[in-house]
């Protein structure tokens, strides 16, 4: 027996022994044949997953050099403008990491950029899932896991950029601690738990460090595989209505070798783009801000984009205070906290709210086009406007300074936009979706306009049309054949029933 044959025999024996104990052969065979849809929008979730891997790898490197201590030291490093300045060890170690450790600044910026990409990809992925209805039964649990992961990612982002103890991050910490102290009854206890005493104390950075590198990453490391691998693997993949895709079948490429090769290349592409951003675009230059001092005030300071909505909510709410039973209630802080909490709670429970409103309890594996669910798309547009106005309001002072307008004028503009913008976005978006639905039906009934005008034997003029391609026509017929809910006005609202009733005189059925 040749050497090659002996090696093959040994490998086969090892695989057989492993299969006898773990039963892996059947699973591997099924996994290799699993079909993965190849629509471009599915890549957004993969960007989030691979950015998370880059985050973990770069974060491990940073832990070797960062010192999570608030002990006071005098800086004598290579950054001349801060030599002789008293600062915390956390800030001094961040400066050494940025200026003296070979590759330290690059890895710091890789870590920060990957965090921004991670949260951007999560948000874009959630929007894709929402507007296509991918959260419907049987995927409600995956939607809830996604909301939890988004919340954990925001929390970890906040703790991460607070660790250097520079002036910008310290300003954000002071704001968050002030909001925590404003919570009735438990606020002072919560602040004491975080600080271990009075602000700023000596325990805050070490406690944030434990949360940032141990608690939240541990939870995310457990939930990300469950959300991105286990549940999608157990459940059938969603797909758009195309080709042979139905509620029972998915059209796509097999996991091995096609998807495996593509996803490996995408991991390298995501990591490469992140490194290029870190190499050529500066981010979070903490040496320019200086160490945090409770007496210093930094104008024009805003948090990273994913937390700006909270800052914007605090800026828009008037500073109303009332005293009840000897306790001061700061409505200027409590109302924004309550509004944001309600917003995220409704977002998390939306799959159950829509199912209750429509009475739709069926399993769904085929995705909706946004136009086919007009009310849901309108609600999504209203949510985007609500979030966007709060996000933009976090920079009202910068906008007032750059455009030379009154700060009060920008504040009142955003207040009006926050109240009027979401309902207006809902109404306009829903009408656009219903108009697109009617256009689809006209295409199905009359075909595609060619721009060719012909004259009939009777002397009249008309445009020549051509029928839709067979696949496109089949998709539209399948969409219009979906049964309408038989519930009350709320169910008909989600089904687009208002426009349908208004168009009855024209005898044009309108899809859901």
Short mmCIF file of C-alpha atoms in Angstrom, two decimals, residues 306-493:
data_model
loop_
_atom_site.label_atom_id
_atom_site.label_comp_id
_atom_site.label_asym_id
_atom_site.label_seq_id
_atom_site.Cartn_x
_atom_site.Cartn_y
_atom_site.Cartn_z
CA UNK A 306 -26.00 55.26 17.08
CA UNK A 307 -26.57 56.98 20.45
CA UNK A 308 -27.29 60.46 19.11
CA UNK A 309 -31.07 59.86 19.24
CA UNK A 310 -30.93 59.83 23.05
CA UNK A 311 -28.98 63.08 23.17
CA UNK A 312 -31.40 64.63 20.68
CA UNK A 313 -34.40 63.63 22.79
CA UNK A 314 -32.90 65.33 25.84
CA UNK A 315 -32.18 68.50 23.86
CA UNK A 316 -35.73 68.79 22.50
CA UNK A 317 -37.60 68.29 25.77
CA UNK A 318 -38.17 71.50 27.79
CA UNK A 319 -36.58 71.48 31.23
CA UNK A 320 -39.78 71.03 33.25
CA UNK A 321 -39.47 70.05 36.91
CA UNK A 322 -42.17 69.41 39.49
CA UNK A 323 -41.95 68.43 43.16
CA UNK A 324 -44.11 65.55 44.39
CA UNK A 325 -44.00 64.44 48.05
CA UNK A 326 -40.61 66.04 48.48
CA UNK A 327 -39.15 64.38 45.37
CA UNK A 328 -38.20 66.38 42.27
CA UNK A 329 -39.41 64.89 38.99
CA UNK A 330 -37.31 66.11 36.06
CA UNK A 331 -39.68 65.75 33.12
CA UNK A 332 -36.95 67.13 30.87
CA UNK A 333 -35.15 63.82 31.40
CA UNK A 334 -37.89 61.38 32.35
CA UNK A 335 -40.12 62.03 29.33
CA UNK A 336 -37.35 61.37 26.75
CA UNK A 337 -36.35 58.19 28.62
CA UNK A 338 -39.97 57.04 28.66
CA UNK A 339 -40.53 57.84 24.97
CA UNK A 340 -37.39 55.97 23.91
CA UNK A 341 -38.30 52.99 26.10
CA UNK A 342 -41.80 52.83 24.59
CA UNK A 343 -40.37 53.13 21.06
CA UNK A 344 -38.01 50.18 21.49
CA UNK A 345 -40.67 48.15 23.30
CA UNK A 346 -43.13 48.61 20.44
CA UNK A 347 -40.37 47.77 17.97
CA UNK A 348 -39.59 44.53 19.81
CA UNK A 349 -43.26 43.52 20.05
CA UNK A 350 -44.18 44.55 16.51
CA UNK A 351 -44.38 40.97 15.08
CA UNK A 352 -47.01 40.12 17.69
CA UNK A 353 -48.83 43.44 17.18
CA UNK A 354 -49.08 42.91 13.42
CA UNK A 355 -50.16 39.29 13.82
CA UNK A 356 -52.90 40.37 16.24
CA UNK A 357 -54.01 43.20 13.94
CA UNK A 358 -54.14 41.10 10.76
CA UNK A 359 -55.17 37.76 12.26
CA UNK A 360 -52.43 36.18 10.14
CA UNK A 361 -51.18 33.06 11.96
CA UNK A 362 -49.74 31.24 8.92
CA UNK A 363 -46.09 30.34 8.44
CA UNK A 364 -44.26 32.69 6.06
CA UNK A 365 -41.07 31.86 4.17
CA UNK A 366 -41.63 34.09 1.13
CA UNK A 367 -40.81 37.75 1.72
CA UNK A 368 -43.02 40.71 0.94
CA UNK A 369 -42.05 43.56 -1.27
CA UNK A 370 -42.41 46.75 0.79
CA UNK A 371 -45.17 48.01 -1.53
CA UNK A 372 -47.23 44.87 -0.90
CA UNK A 373 -47.57 45.71 2.82
CA UNK A 374 -48.44 49.39 2.58
CA UNK A 375 -49.33 49.98 6.22
CA UNK A 376 -46.25 48.21 7.55
CA UNK A 377 -44.03 50.18 5.15
CA UNK A 378 -45.72 53.42 6.22
CA UNK A 379 -45.11 52.60 9.88
CA UNK A 380 -41.48 51.83 9.08
CA UNK A 381 -41.07 55.16 7.31
CA UNK A 382 -42.64 56.92 10.31
CA UNK A 383 -40.20 55.16 12.64
CA UNK A 384 -37.25 56.17 10.47
CA UNK A 385 -38.35 59.82 10.51
CA UNK A 386 -38.85 59.69 14.30
CA UNK A 387 -35.38 58.21 14.83
CA UNK A 388 -33.82 60.53 12.23
CA UNK A 389 -35.24 63.71 13.74
CA UNK A 390 -33.93 62.78 17.19
CA UNK A 391 -30.57 61.89 15.63
CA UNK A 392 -30.32 65.24 13.82
CA UNK A 393 -31.46 67.16 16.91
CA UNK A 394 -28.34 65.94 18.75
CA UNK A 395 -26.38 68.37 16.56
CA UNK A 396 -28.67 71.38 16.91
CA UNK A 397 -25.85 73.50 18.35
CA UNK A 398 -23.49 72.56 15.50
CA UNK A 399 -26.22 73.26 12.93
CA UNK A 400 -26.93 76.65 14.51
CA UNK A 401 -23.23 77.53 14.48
CA UNK A 402 -22.44 76.32 10.95
CA UNK A 403 -25.52 77.87 9.30
CA UNK A 404 -25.59 80.98 11.49
CA UNK A 405 -29.16 80.49 12.70
CA UNK A 406 -30.70 80.78 16.13
CA UNK A 407 -30.27 77.78 18.44
CA UNK A 408 -33.86 78.24 19.61
CA UNK A 409 -35.07 78.22 15.99
CA UNK A 410 -33.35 74.87 15.30
CA UNK A 411 -34.73 73.43 18.53
CA UNK A 412 -38.31 74.44 17.69
CA UNK A 413 -37.92 73.19 14.14
CA UNK A 414 -36.94 69.75 15.40
CA UNK A 415 -39.76 69.77 17.97
CA UNK A 416 -42.34 70.42 15.25
CA UNK A 417 -40.68 67.89 12.93
CA UNK A 418 -40.74 65.23 15.66
CA UNK A 419 -44.50 65.61 16.08
CA UNK A 420 -45.54 66.21 12.46
CA UNK A 421 -42.91 64.24 10.56
CA UNK A 422 -43.84 60.62 11.45
CA UNK A 423 -47.59 60.93 10.65
CA UNK A 424 -46.79 62.72 7.40
CA UNK A 425 -44.21 60.07 6.45
CA UNK A 426 -46.74 57.33 7.20
CA UNK A 427 -49.48 58.87 5.06
CA UNK A 428 -47.24 59.67 2.08
CA UNK A 429 -45.44 56.31 2.12
CA UNK A 430 -48.65 54.32 2.39
CA UNK A 431 -50.26 56.17 -0.52
CA UNK A 432 -47.14 55.63 -2.63
CA UNK A 433 -47.21 51.89 -1.87
CA UNK A 434 -50.89 51.62 -2.77
CA UNK A 435 -50.23 53.52 -5.99
CA UNK A 436 -47.46 51.08 -6.88
CA UNK A 437 -49.80 48.18 -6.13
CA UNK A 438 -52.36 49.56 -8.59
CA UNK A 439 -49.62 50.07 -11.18
CA UNK A 440 -48.66 46.40 -10.81
CA UNK A 441 -52.24 45.35 -11.47
CA UNK A 442 -52.45 47.57 -14.52
CA UNK A 443 -49.26 45.97 -15.84
CA UNK A 444 -50.72 42.55 -15.22
CA UNK A 445 -54.00 43.39 -16.94
CA UNK A 446 -52.80 45.54 -19.85
CA UNK A 447 -49.08 44.81 -20.23
CA UNK A 448 -46.06 47.08 -20.51
CA UNK A 449 -46.30 50.35 -22.42
CA UNK A 450 -44.10 50.44 -25.53
CA UNK A 451 -44.52 54.09 -26.53
CA UNK A 452 -45.80 53.01 -29.97
CA UNK A 453 -49.06 54.71 -30.96
CA UNK A 454 -51.21 52.90 -33.52
CA UNK A 455 -54.42 53.87 -35.27
CA UNK A 456 -57.32 51.48 -35.27
CA UNK A 457 -59.58 50.88 -38.31
CA UNK A 458 -62.24 52.99 -36.62
CA UNK A 459 -59.91 55.99 -36.54
CA UNK A 460 -59.06 55.91 -32.84
CA UNK A 461 -55.55 56.01 -31.46
CA UNK A 462 -54.10 53.75 -28.80
CA UNK A 463 -50.77 52.63 -27.43
CA UNK A 464 -49.42 49.21 -28.23
CA UNK A 465 -48.46 47.17 -25.18
CA UNK A 466 -46.53 43.97 -24.70
CA UNK A 467 -47.24 41.35 -22.03
CA UNK A 468 -45.10 41.02 -18.93
CA UNK A 469 -42.39 38.35 -18.89
CA UNK A 470 -43.82 35.06 -17.71
CA UNK A 471 -41.86 34.99 -14.45
CA UNK A 472 -42.79 38.57 -13.50
CA UNK A 473 -46.45 37.95 -14.33
CA UNK A 474 -46.47 34.78 -12.23
CA UNK A 475 -45.06 36.66 -9.24
CA UNK A 476 -47.74 39.35 -9.50
CA UNK A 477 -50.51 36.77 -9.86
CA UNK A 478 -49.23 34.93 -6.81
CA UNK A 479 -49.15 38.19 -4.87
CA UNK A 480 -52.67 39.23 -5.78
CA UNK A 481 -53.95 35.73 -4.96
CA UNK A 482 -53.05 36.10 -1.26
CA UNK A 483 -56.31 35.85 0.76
CA UNK A 484 -57.47 39.03 2.37
CA UNK A 485 -58.00 39.17 6.13
CA UNK A 486 -61.59 38.97 7.25
CA UNK A 487 -61.10 40.98 10.45
CA UNK A 488 -62.18 44.46 11.40
CA UNK A 489 -61.02 47.89 10.23
CA UNK A 490 -57.52 47.42 11.65
CA UNK A 491 -56.98 44.23 9.65
CA UNK A 492 -58.27 45.94 6.51
CA UNK A 493 -55.96 48.88 7.17
#
